[in-house]
Amino acid sequence: MSFIKDIIPVLLLYIIGDTITTFYALGTGLFYEGNPVLFHLFTTYGYSFLIPLKLGFIFLLYHVYRNANRYYWNITRYAVSGIGLLATVSNTVVVLHG
C-alpha cells in the first residue's frame, strides 16, 4: 500500500477532524487546551501553531512508514487514528454541550 492510502483515516480523524474541532471549540471561548505543552504553545504562538505541528507529525509518520516493519506501522497508524477519533468526538461533545 502507499503511504497516502495508509494514512487516510489519520488524515480524516487526527489531522482534519481534530484540527477543525479544536479551532472551533477554542474559538467559542468555552474550551481550553488541557495539554500544558500545547496550552503554552497556543498562548505563545496562537492557535494556528497547531497546523505546522500536524504537518510535522505527518513527516514523523512517514519516517515510521519507511523504517518500521508492517506490524508496527499498522499499530502506529491505527493508534493515531483512534486518538484522532477520541479527540474529534471529545471536542464535538464540548461544543455541543457548551
mmCIF file of N, CA, C and O in Angstrom:
data_model
loop_
_atom_site.group_PDB
_atom_site.id
_atom_site.type_symbol
_atom_site.label_atom_id
_atom_site.label_comp_id
_atom_site.label_asym_id
_atom_site.label_seq_id
_atom_site.Cartn_x
_atom_site.Cartn_y
_atom_site.Cartn_z
ATOM 1 N N MET A 1 0.836 -1.192 0.000
ATOM 2 C CA MET A 1 0.000 0.000 0.000
ATOM 3 C C MET A 1 0.869 1.239 0.000
ATOM 4 O O MET A 1 1.989 1.220 0.457
ATOM 5 N N SER A 2 0.296 2.316 -0.458
ATOM 6 C CA SER A 2 1.043 3.567 -0.452
ATOM 7 C C SER A 2 0.827 4.297 0.864
ATOM 8 O O SER A 2 -0.151 4.062 1.579
ATOM 9 N N PHE A 3 1.730 5.190 1.153
ATOM 10 C CA PHE A 3 1.661 5.952 2.394
ATOM 11 C C PHE A 3 0.351 6.738 2.493
ATOM 12 O O PHE A 3 -0.333 6.680 3.525
ATOM 13 N N ILE A 4 -0.005 7.464 1.453
ATOM 14 C CA ILE A 4 -1.220 8.288 1.482
ATOM 15 C C ILE A 4 -2.452 7.420 1.699
ATOM 16 O O ILE A 4 -3.328 7.752 2.502
ATOM 17 N N LYS A 5 -2.513 6.301 1.020
ATOM 18 C CA LYS A 5 -3.651 5.398 1.184
ATOM 19 C C LYS A 5 -3.712 4.863 2.617
ATOM 20 O O LYS A 5 -4.790 4.739 3.195
ATOM 21 N N ASP A 6 -2.562 4.568 3.181
ATOM 22 C CA ASP A 6 -2.492 4.055 4.548
ATOM 23 C C ASP A 6 -2.934 5.080 5.591
ATOM 24 O O ASP A 6 -3.442 4.703 6.644
ATOM 25 N N ILE A 7 -2.699 6.364 5.322
ATOM 26 C CA ILE A 7 -2.993 7.349 6.368
ATOM 27 C C ILE A 7 -4.310 8.089 6.151
ATOM 28 O O ILE A 7 -4.567 9.083 6.845
ATOM 29 N N ILE A 8 -5.162 7.631 5.264
ATOM 30 C CA ILE A 8 -6.451 8.305 5.061
ATOM 31 C C ILE A 8 -7.230 8.435 6.377
ATOM 32 O O ILE A 8 -7.701 9.537 6.697
ATOM 33 N N PRO A 9 -7.356 7.376 7.198
ATOM 34 C CA PRO A 9 -8.055 7.573 8.483
ATOM 35 C C PRO A 9 -7.343 8.568 9.396
ATOM 36 O O PRO A 9 -7.987 9.341 10.102
ATOM 37 N N VAL A 10 -6.026 8.578 9.378
ATOM 38 C CA VAL A 10 -5.260 9.539 10.180
ATOM 39 C C VAL A 10 -5.545 10.955 9.690
ATOM 40 O O VAL A 10 -5.781 11.868 10.492
ATOM 41 N N LEU A 11 -5.542 11.141 8.374
ATOM 42 C CA LEU A 11 -5.808 12.464 7.820
ATOM 43 C C LEU A 11 -7.209 12.943 8.182
ATOM 44 O O LEU A 11 -7.399 14.094 8.581
ATOM 45 N N LEU A 12 -8.191 12.057 8.050
ATOM 46 C CA LEU A 12 -9.579 12.448 8.321
ATOM 47 C C LEU A 12 -9.835 12.700 9.799
ATOM 48 O O LEU A 12 -10.503 13.677 10.159
ATOM 49 N N LEU A 13 -9.337 11.823 10.661
ATOM 50 C CA LEU A 13 -9.666 11.905 12.081
ATOM 51 C C LEU A 13 -8.691 12.772 12.878
ATOM 52 O O LEU A 13 -9.105 13.657 13.629
ATOM 53 N N TYR A 14 -7.403 12.513 12.730
ATOM 54 C CA TYR A 14 -6.420 13.198 13.566
ATOM 55 C C TYR A 14 -6.033 14.567 13.000
ATOM 56 O O TYR A 14 -5.959 15.544 13.736
ATOM 57 N N ILE A 15 -5.801 14.627 11.716
ATOM 58 C CA ILE A 15 -5.349 15.892 11.136
ATOM 59 C C ILE A 15 -6.526 16.837 10.911
ATOM 60 O O ILE A 15 -6.569 17.932 11.476
ATOM 61 N N ILE A 16 -7.502 16.433 10.123
ATOM 62 C CA ILE A 16 -8.604 17.327 9.768
ATOM 63 C C ILE A 16 -9.633 17.433 10.894
ATOM 64 O O ILE A 16 -9.970 18.531 11.334
ATOM 65 N N GLY A 17 -10.161 16.301 11.357
ATOM 66 C CA GLY A 17 -11.212 16.321 12.367
ATOM 67 C C GLY A 17 -10.789 16.999 13.651
ATOM 68 O O GLY A 17 -11.482 17.894 14.158
ATOM 69 N N ASP A 18 -9.660 16.595 14.198
ATOM 70 C CA ASP A 18 -9.184 17.183 15.451
ATOM 71 C C ASP A 18 -8.844 18.659 15.273
ATOM 72 O O ASP A 18 -9.170 19.482 16.125
ATOM 73 N N THR A 19 -8.218 19.016 14.169
ATOM 74 C CA THR A 19 -7.827 20.408 13.950
ATOM 75 C C THR A 19 -9.046 21.315 13.833
ATOM 76 O O THR A 19 -9.125 22.356 14.491
ATOM 77 N N ILE A 20 -10.012 20.933 13.021
ATOM 78 C CA ILE A 20 -11.204 21.770 12.829
ATOM 79 C C ILE A 20 -11.995 21.894 14.129
ATOM 80 O O ILE A 20 -12.386 23.003 14.516
ATOM 81 N N THR A 21 -12.211 20.778 14.801
ATOM 82 C CA THR A 21 -12.995 20.851 16.040
ATOM 83 C C THR A 21 -12.233 21.586 17.143
ATOM 84 O O THR A 21 -12.848 22.276 17.956
ATOM 85 N N THR A 22 -10.926 21.465 17.181
ATOM 86 C CA THR A 22 -10.131 22.210 18.164
ATOM 87 C C THR A 22 -10.233 23.705 17.898
ATOM 88 O O THR A 22 -10.484 24.490 18.823
ATOM 89 N N PHE A 23 -10.033 24.123 16.646
ATOM 90 C CA PHE A 23 -10.147 25.546 16.315
ATOM 91 C C PHE A 23 -11.535 26.079 16.662
ATOM 92 O O PHE A 23 -11.676 27.150 17.234
ATOM 93 N N TYR A 24 -12.556 25.317 16.309
ATOM 94 C CA TYR A 24 -13.914 25.773 16.574
ATOM 95 C C TYR A 24 -14.178 25.862 18.078
ATOM 96 O O TYR A 24 -14.705 26.854 18.565
ATOM 97 N N ALA A 25 -13.796 24.817 18.807
ATOM 98 C CA ALA A 25 -14.029 24.794 20.250
ATOM 99 C C ALA A 25 -13.271 25.921 20.949
ATOM 100 O O ALA A 25 -13.828 26.611 21.804
ATOM 101 N N LEU A 26 -12.012 26.120 20.596
ATOM 102 C CA LEU A 26 -11.239 27.194 21.217
ATOM 103 C C LEU A 26 -11.822 28.556 20.861
ATOM 104 O O LEU A 26 -11.803 29.478 21.689
ATOM 105 N N GLY A 27 -12.360 28.688 19.661
ATOM 106 C CA GLY A 27 -12.961 29.946 19.227
ATOM 107 C C GLY A 27 -14.238 30.300 19.968
ATOM 108 O O GLY A 27 -14.603 31.475 20.056
ATOM 109 N N THR A 28 -14.929 29.314 20.519
ATOM 110 C CA THR A 28 -16.166 29.594 21.256
ATOM 111 C C THR A 28 -15.889 30.205 22.623
ATOM 112 O O THR A 28 -16.772 30.825 23.201
ATOM 113 N N GLY A 29 -14.691 30.010 23.138
ATOM 114 C CA GLY A 29 -14.365 30.501 24.465
ATOM 115 C C GLY A 29 -14.830 29.574 25.580
ATOM 116 O O GLY A 29 -14.613 29.851 26.749
ATOM 117 N N LEU A 30 -15.489 28.474 25.218
ATOM 118 C CA LEU A 30 -15.978 27.521 26.215
ATOM 119 C C LEU A 30 -14.980 26.393 26.474
ATOM 120 O O LEU A 30 -15.224 25.541 27.309
ATOM 121 N N PHE A 31 -13.915 26.400 25.751
ATOM 122 C CA PHE A 31 -12.977 25.290 25.745
ATOM 123 C C PHE A 31 -11.588 25.830 25.995
ATOM 124 O O PHE A 31 -11.255 26.923 25.562
ATOM 125 N N TYR A 32 -10.784 25.094 26.712
ATOM 126 C CA TYR A 32 -9.378 25.443 26.868
ATOM 127 C C TYR A 32 -8.544 24.211 26.547
ATOM 128 O O TYR A 32 -9.027 23.085 26.638
ATOM 129 N N GLU A 33 -7.334 24.435 26.152
ATOM 130 C CA GLU A 33 -6.450 23.319 25.832
ATOM 131 C C GLU A 33 -5.944 22.720 27.134
ATOM 132 O O GLU A 33 -5.322 23.413 27.941
ATOM 133 N N GLY A 34 -6.222 21.428 27.349
ATOM 134 C CA GLY A 34 -5.839 20.751 28.576
ATOM 135 C C GLY A 34 -4.399 20.275 28.597
ATOM 136 O O GLY A 34 -3.834 20.047 29.659
ATOM 137 N N ASN A 35 -3.788 20.113 27.433
ATOM 138 C CA ASN A 35 -2.393 19.686 27.361
ATOM 139 C C ASN A 35 -1.520 20.900 27.694
ATOM 140 O O ASN A 35 -1.547 21.896 26.977
ATOM 141 N N PRO A 36 -0.726 20.838 28.771
ATOM 142 C CA PRO A 36 0.046 22.018 29.170
ATOM 143 C C PRO A 36 1.064 22.468 28.123
ATOM 144 O O PRO A 36 1.318 23.666 27.986
ATOM 145 N N VAL A 37 1.644 21.534 27.378
ATOM 146 C CA VAL A 37 2.607 21.911 26.336
ATOM 147 C C VAL A 37 1.888 22.657 25.220
ATOM 148 O O VAL A 37 2.330 23.730 24.785
ATOM 149 N N LEU A 38 0.770 22.095 24.733
ATOM 150 C CA LEU A 38 0.010 22.778 23.684
ATOM 151 C C LEU A 38 -0.562 24.094 24.187
ATOM 152 O O LEU A 38 -0.589 25.090 23.450
ATOM 153 N N PHE A 39 -1.014 24.126 25.433
ATOM 154 C CA PHE A 39 -1.526 25.372 26.000
ATOM 155 C C PHE A 39 -0.462 26.463 25.941
ATOM 156 O O PHE A 39 -0.730 27.600 25.533
ATOM 157 N N HIS A 40 0.758 26.115 26.338
ATOM 158 C CA HIS A 40 1.862 27.082 26.291
ATOM 159 C C HIS A 40 2.141 27.523 24.850
ATOM 160 O O HIS A 40 2.324 28.720 24.587
ATOM 161 N N LEU A 41 2.187 26.574 23.925
ATOM 162 C CA LEU A 41 2.447 26.918 22.523
ATOM 163 C C LEU A 41 1.327 27.793 21.955
ATOM 164 O O LEU A 41 1.595 28.753 21.227
ATOM 165 N N PHE A 42 0.076 27.471 22.281
ATOM 166 C CA PHE A 42 -1.052 28.276 21.801
ATOM 167 C C PHE A 42 -1.006 29.677 22.400
ATOM 168 O O PHE A 42 -1.319 30.659 21.726
ATOM 169 N N THR A 43 -0.637 29.769 23.673
ATOM 170 C CA THR A 43 -0.542 31.076 24.324
ATOM 171 C C THR A 43 0.570 31.910 23.699
ATOM 172 O O THR A 43 0.422 33.107 23.492
ATOM 173 N N THR A 44 1.668 31.254 23.373
ATOM 174 C CA THR A 44 2.822 31.956 22.818
ATOM 175 C C THR A 44 2.648 32.293 21.335
ATOM 176 O O THR A 44 2.920 33.410 20.916
ATOM 177 N N TYR A 45 2.188 31.318 20.535
ATOM 178 C CA TYR A 45 2.172 31.479 19.077
ATOM 179 C C TYR A 45 0.779 31.555 18.463
ATOM 180 O O TYR A 45 0.645 31.802 17.269
ATOM 181 N N GLY A 46 -0.246 31.306 19.241
ATOM 182 C CA GLY A 46 -1.610 31.317 18.705
ATOM 183 C C GLY A 46 -2.051 29.921 18.300
ATOM 184 O O GLY A 46 -1.250 28.997 18.177
ATOM 185 N N TYR A 47 -3.350 29.803 18.082
ATOM 186 C CA TYR A 47 -3.934 28.504 17.744
ATOM 187 C C TYR A 47 -3.443 27.969 16.405
ATOM 188 O O TYR A 47 -3.390 26.766 16.192
ATOM 189 N N SER A 48 -3.084 28.864 15.508
ATOM 190 C CA SER A 48 -2.655 28.417 14.178
ATOM 191 C C SER A 48 -1.349 27.619 14.229
ATOM 192 O O SER A 48 -0.995 26.960 13.257
ATOM 193 N N PHE A 49 -0.663 27.653 15.363
ATOM 194 C CA PHE A 49 0.561 26.857 15.514
ATOM 195 C C PHE A 49 0.269 25.362 15.434
ATOM 196 O O PHE A 49 1.169 24.562 15.166
ATOM 197 N N LEU A 50 -0.997 24.989 15.609
ATOM 198 C CA LEU A 50 -1.382 23.580 15.515
ATOM 199 C C LEU A 50 -1.135 23.031 14.114
ATOM 200 O O LEU A 50 -0.795 21.855 13.957
ATOM 201 N N ILE A 51 -1.271 23.862 13.100
ATOM 202 C CA ILE A 51 -1.114 23.403 11.707
ATOM 203 C C ILE A 51 0.312 22.923 11.432
ATOM 204 O O ILE A 51 0.490 21.803 10.942
ATOM 205 N N PRO A 52 1.360 23.715 11.728
ATOM 206 C CA PRO A 52 2.708 23.170 11.498
ATOM 207 C C PRO A 52 3.024 21.955 12.374
ATOM 208 O O PRO A 52 3.769 21.071 11.951
ATOM 209 N N LEU A 53 2.432 21.901 13.573
ATOM 210 C CA LEU A 53 2.634 20.712 14.410
ATOM 211 C C LEU A 53 2.064 19.467 13.722
ATOM 212 O O LEU A 53 2.703 18.414 13.710
ATOM 213 N N LYS A 54 0.861 19.593 13.180
ATOM 214 C CA LYS A 54 0.224 18.452 12.500
ATOM 215 C C LYS A 54 1.004 18.076 11.241
ATOM 216 O O LYS A 54 1.163 16.891 10.946
ATOM 217 N N LEU A 55 1.478 19.060 10.495
ATOM 218 C CA LEU A 55 2.279 18.767 9.295
ATOM 219 C C LEU A 55 3.587 18.063 9.674
ATOM 220 O O LEU A 55 4.009 17.120 9.005
ATOM 221 N N GLY A 56 4.200 18.526 10.745
ATOM 222 C CA GLY A 56 5.413 17.856 11.224
ATOM 223 C C GLY A 56 5.138 16.430 11.639
ATOM 224 O O GLY A 56 5.953 15.531 11.411
ATOM 225 N N PHE A 57 3.965 16.201 12.206
ATOM 226 C CA PHE A 57 3.590 14.853 12.613
ATOM 227 C C PHE A 57 3.441 13.937 11.401
ATOM 228 O O PHE A 57 3.778 12.753 11.465
ATOM 229 N N ILE A 58 2.959 14.471 10.285
ATOM 230 C CA ILE A 58 2.846 13.671 9.058
ATOM 231 C C ILE A 58 4.236 13.215 8.613
ATOM 232 O O ILE A 58 4.420 12.066 8.203
ATOM 233 N N PHE A 59 5.230 14.095 8.713
ATOM 234 C CA PHE A 59 6.604 13.703 8.367
ATOM 235 C C PHE A 59 7.123 12.615 9.310
ATOM 236 O O PHE A 59 7.805 11.682 8.879
ATOM 237 N N LEU A 60 6.788 12.721 10.581
ATOM 238 C CA LEU A 60 7.163 11.688 11.542
ATOM 239 C C LEU A 60 6.497 10.360 11.193
ATOM 240 O O LEU A 60 7.142 9.301 11.225
ATOM 241 N N LEU A 61 5.225 10.401 10.833
ATOM 242 C CA LEU A 61 4.530 9.184 10.407
ATOM 243 C C LEU A 61 5.187 8.567 9.173
ATOM 244 O O LEU A 61 5.298 7.349 9.061
ATOM 245 N N TYR A 62 5.602 9.418 8.246
ATOM 246 C CA TYR A 62 6.267 8.904 7.041
ATOM 247 C C TYR A 62 7.564 8.194 7.407
ATOM 248 O O TYR A 62 7.889 7.147 6.835
ATOM 249 N N HIS A 63 8.274 8.733 8.367
ATOM 250 C CA HIS A 63 9.511 8.088 8.826
ATOM 251 C C HIS A 63 9.199 6.694 9.394
ATOM 252 O O HIS A 63 9.914 5.729 9.097
ATOM 253 N N VAL A 64 8.150 6.590 10.181
ATOM 254 C CA VAL A 64 7.748 5.292 10.730
ATOM 255 C C VAL A 64 7.354 4.353 9.594
ATOM 256 O O VAL A 64 7.738 3.182 9.570
ATOM 257 N N TYR A 65 6.585 4.879 8.636
ATOM 258 C CA TYR A 65 6.151 4.088 7.480
ATOM 259 C C TYR A 65 7.347 3.499 6.727
ATOM 260 O O TYR A 65 7.324 2.342 6.323
ATOM 261 N N ARG A 66 8.377 4.296 6.546
ATOM 262 C CA ARG A 66 9.545 3.857 5.772
ATOM 263 C C ARG A 66 10.466 2.921 6.553
ATOM 264 O O ARG A 66 11.173 2.109 5.961
ATOM 265 N N ASN A 67 10.487 3.037 7.874
ATOM 266 C CA ASN A 67 11.504 2.333 8.654
ATOM 267 C C ASN A 67 10.997 1.215 9.552
ATOM 268 O O ASN A 67 11.800 0.404 10.000
ATOM 269 N N ALA A 68 9.723 1.179 9.826
ATOM 270 C CA ALA A 68 9.191 0.134 10.704
ATOM 271 C C ALA A 68 8.655 -1.018 9.856
ATOM 272 O O ALA A 68 8.269 -0.818 8.702
ATOM 273 N N ASN A 69 8.624 -2.193 10.448
ATOM 274 C CA ASN A 69 8.008 -3.283 9.705
ATOM 275 C C ASN A 69 6.493 -3.070 9.683
ATOM 276 O O ASN A 69 5.956 -2.232 10.395
ATOM 277 N N ARG A 70 5.828 -3.825 8.858
ATOM 278 C CA ARG A 70 4.390 -3.611 8.625
ATOM 279 C C ARG A 70 3.567 -3.736 9.911
ATOM 280 O O ARG A 70 2.608 -2.988 10.106
ATOM 281 N N TYR A 71 3.920 -4.640 10.783
ATOM 282 C CA TYR A 71 3.195 -4.835 12.038
ATOM 283 C C TYR A 71 3.196 -3.552 12.879
ATOM 284 O O TYR A 71 2.154 -3.082 13.333
ATOM 285 N N TYR A 72 4.380 -2.970 13.085
ATOM 286 C CA TYR A 72 4.487 -1.767 13.903
ATOM 287 C C TYR A 72 3.885 -0.553 13.198
ATOM 288 O O TYR A 72 3.326 0.332 13.844
ATOM 289 N N TRP A 73 3.995 -0.517 11.891
ATOM 290 C CA TRP A 73 3.358 0.564 11.137
ATOM 291 C C TRP A 73 1.842 0.510 11.319
ATOM 292 O O TRP A 73 1.202 1.542 11.549
ATOM 293 N N ASN A 74 1.256 -0.673 11.239
ATOM 294 C CA ASN A 74 -0.189 -0.794 11.412
ATOM 295 C C ASN A 74 -0.622 -0.394 12.822
ATOM 296 O O ASN A 74 -1.632 0.293 12.996
ATOM 297 N N ILE A 75 0.143 -0.806 13.825
ATOM 298 C CA ILE A 75 -0.169 -0.393 15.194
ATOM 299 C C ILE A 75 -0.144 1.134 15.298
ATOM 300 O O ILE A 75 -1.045 1.745 15.873
ATOM 301 N N THR A 76 0.871 1.750 14.731
ATOM 302 C CA THR A 76 1.021 3.202 14.801
ATOM 303 C C THR A 76 -0.134 3.919 14.125
ATOM 304 O O THR A 76 -0.761 4.803 14.708
ATOM 305 N N ARG A 77 -0.447 3.538 12.895
ATOM 306 C CA ARG A 77 -1.482 4.283 12.166
ATOM 307 C C ARG A 77 -2.865 4.067 12.767
ATOM 308 O O ARG A 77 -3.672 4.996 12.809
ATOM 309 N N TYR A 78 -3.143 2.855 13.269
ATOM 310 C CA TYR A 78 -4.443 2.621 13.896
ATOM 311 C C TYR A 78 -4.543 3.333 15.247
ATOM 312 O O TYR A 78 -5.605 3.846 15.610
ATOM 313 N N ALA A 79 -3.457 3.377 15.989
ATOM 314 C CA ALA A 79 -3.458 4.084 17.276
ATOM 315 C C ALA A 79 -3.670 5.584 17.064
ATOM 316 O O ALA A 79 -4.468 6.213 17.776
ATOM 317 N N VAL A 80 -2.983 6.162 16.100
ATOM 318 C CA VAL A 80 -3.139 7.590 15.826
ATOM 319 C C VAL A 80 -4.552 7.887 15.323
ATOM 320 O O VAL A 80 -5.157 8.892 15.711
ATOM 321 N N SER A 81 -5.098 7.005 14.505
ATOM 322 C CA SER A 81 -6.488 7.179 14.041
ATOM 323 C C SER A 81 -7.449 7.135 15.221
ATOM 324 O O SER A 81 -8.391 7.935 15.306
ATOM 325 N N GLY A 82 -7.222 6.214 16.151
ATOM 326 C CA GLY A 82 -8.059 6.122 17.343
ATOM 327 C C GLY A 82 -7.963 7.360 18.213
ATOM 328 O O GLY A 82 -8.975 7.865 18.716
ATOM 329 N N ILE A 83 -6.759 7.877 18.380
ATOM 330 C CA ILE A 83 -6.570 9.112 19.141
ATOM 331 C C ILE A 83 -7.294 10.269 18.450
ATOM 332 O O ILE A 83 -7.937 11.097 19.098
ATOM 333 N N GLY A 84 -7.196 10.309 17.131
ATOM 334 C CA GLY A 84 -7.896 11.348 16.375
ATOM 335 C C GLY A 84 -9.401 11.253 16.537
ATOM 336 O O GLY A 84 -10.087 12.269 16.684
ATOM 337 N N LEU A 85 -9.923 10.028 16.527
ATOM 338 C CA LEU A 85 -11.359 9.831 16.726
ATOM 339 C C LEU A 85 -11.776 10.321 18.114
ATOM 340 O O LEU A 85 -12.756 11.062 18.259
ATOM 341 N N LEU A 86 -11.036 9.920 19.138
ATOM 342 C CA LEU A 86 -11.350 10.348 20.506
ATOM 343 C C LEU A 86 -11.270 11.867 20.660
ATOM 344 O O LEU A 86 -12.144 12.479 21.284
ATOM 345 N N ALA A 87 -10.255 12.475 20.091
ATOM 346 C CA ALA A 87 -10.099 13.932 20.199
ATOM 347 C C ALA A 87 -11.220 14.660 19.462
ATOM 348 O O ALA A 87 -11.781 15.631 19.981
ATOM 349 N N THR A 88 -11.563 14.184 18.276
ATOM 350 C CA THR A 88 -12.626 14.820 17.498
ATOM 351 C C THR A 88 -13.969 14.697 18.207
ATOM 352 O O THR A 88 -14.718 15.674 18.312
ATOM 353 N N VAL A 89 -14.264 13.512 18.719
ATOM 354 C CA VAL A 89 -15.527 13.309 19.442
ATOM 355 C C VAL A 89 -15.548 14.153 20.716
ATOM 356 O O VAL A 89 -16.559 14.804 21.024
ATOM 357 N N SER A 90 -14.461 14.174 21.448
ATOM 358 C CA SER A 90 -14.381 14.961 22.677
ATOM 359 C C SER A 90 -14.611 16.449 22.391
ATOM 360 O O SER A 90 -15.383 17.116 23.084
ATOM 361 N N ASN A 91 -13.944 16.962 21.391
ATOM 362 C CA ASN A 91 -14.118 18.373 21.028
ATOM 363 C C ASN A 91 -15.547 18.663 20.598
ATOM 364 O O ASN A 91 -16.125 19.690 20.961
ATOM 365 N N THR A 92 -16.133 17.755 19.834
ATOM 366 C CA THR A 92 -17.506 17.937 19.355
ATOM 367 C C THR A 92 -18.483 17.936 20.530
ATOM 368 O O THR A 92 -19.400 18.757 20.574
ATOM 369 N N VAL A 93 -18.290 17.029 21.462
ATOM 370 C CA VAL A 93 -19.170 16.975 22.645
ATOM 371 C C VAL A 93 -19.072 18.264 23.449
ATOM 372 O O VAL A 93 -20.081 18.806 23.902
ATOM 373 N N VAL A 94 -17.867 18.790 23.624
ATOM 374 C CA VAL A 94 -17.693 20.042 24.354
ATOM 375 C C VAL A 94 -18.447 21.175 23.657
ATOM 376 O O VAL A 94 -19.140 21.960 24.313
ATOM 377 N N VAL A 95 -18.341 21.244 22.345
ATOM 378 C CA VAL A 95 -19.034 22.303 21.599
ATOM 379 C C VAL A 95 -20.539 22.138 21.701
ATOM 380 O O VAL A 95 -21.268 23.116 21.913
ATOM 381 N N LEU A 96 -21.037 20.928 21.562
ATOM 382 C CA LEU A 96 -22.482 20.699 21.576
ATOM 383 C C LEU A 96 -23.101 20.916 22.951
ATOM 384 O O LEU A 96 -24.250 21.323 23.057
ATOM 385 N N HIS A 97 -22.343 20.653 24.001
ATOM 386 C CA HIS A 97 -22.877 20.820 25.354
ATOM 387 C C HIS A 97 -22.486 22.155 25.989
ATOM 388 O O HIS A 97 -22.829 22.399 27.132
ATOM 389 N N GLY A 98 -21.737 22.948 25.254
ATOM 390 C CA GLY A 98 -21.257 24.205 25.826
ATOM 391 C C GLY A 98 -22.121 25.376 25.599
ATOM 392 O O GLY A 98 -23.193 25.585 25.367
#
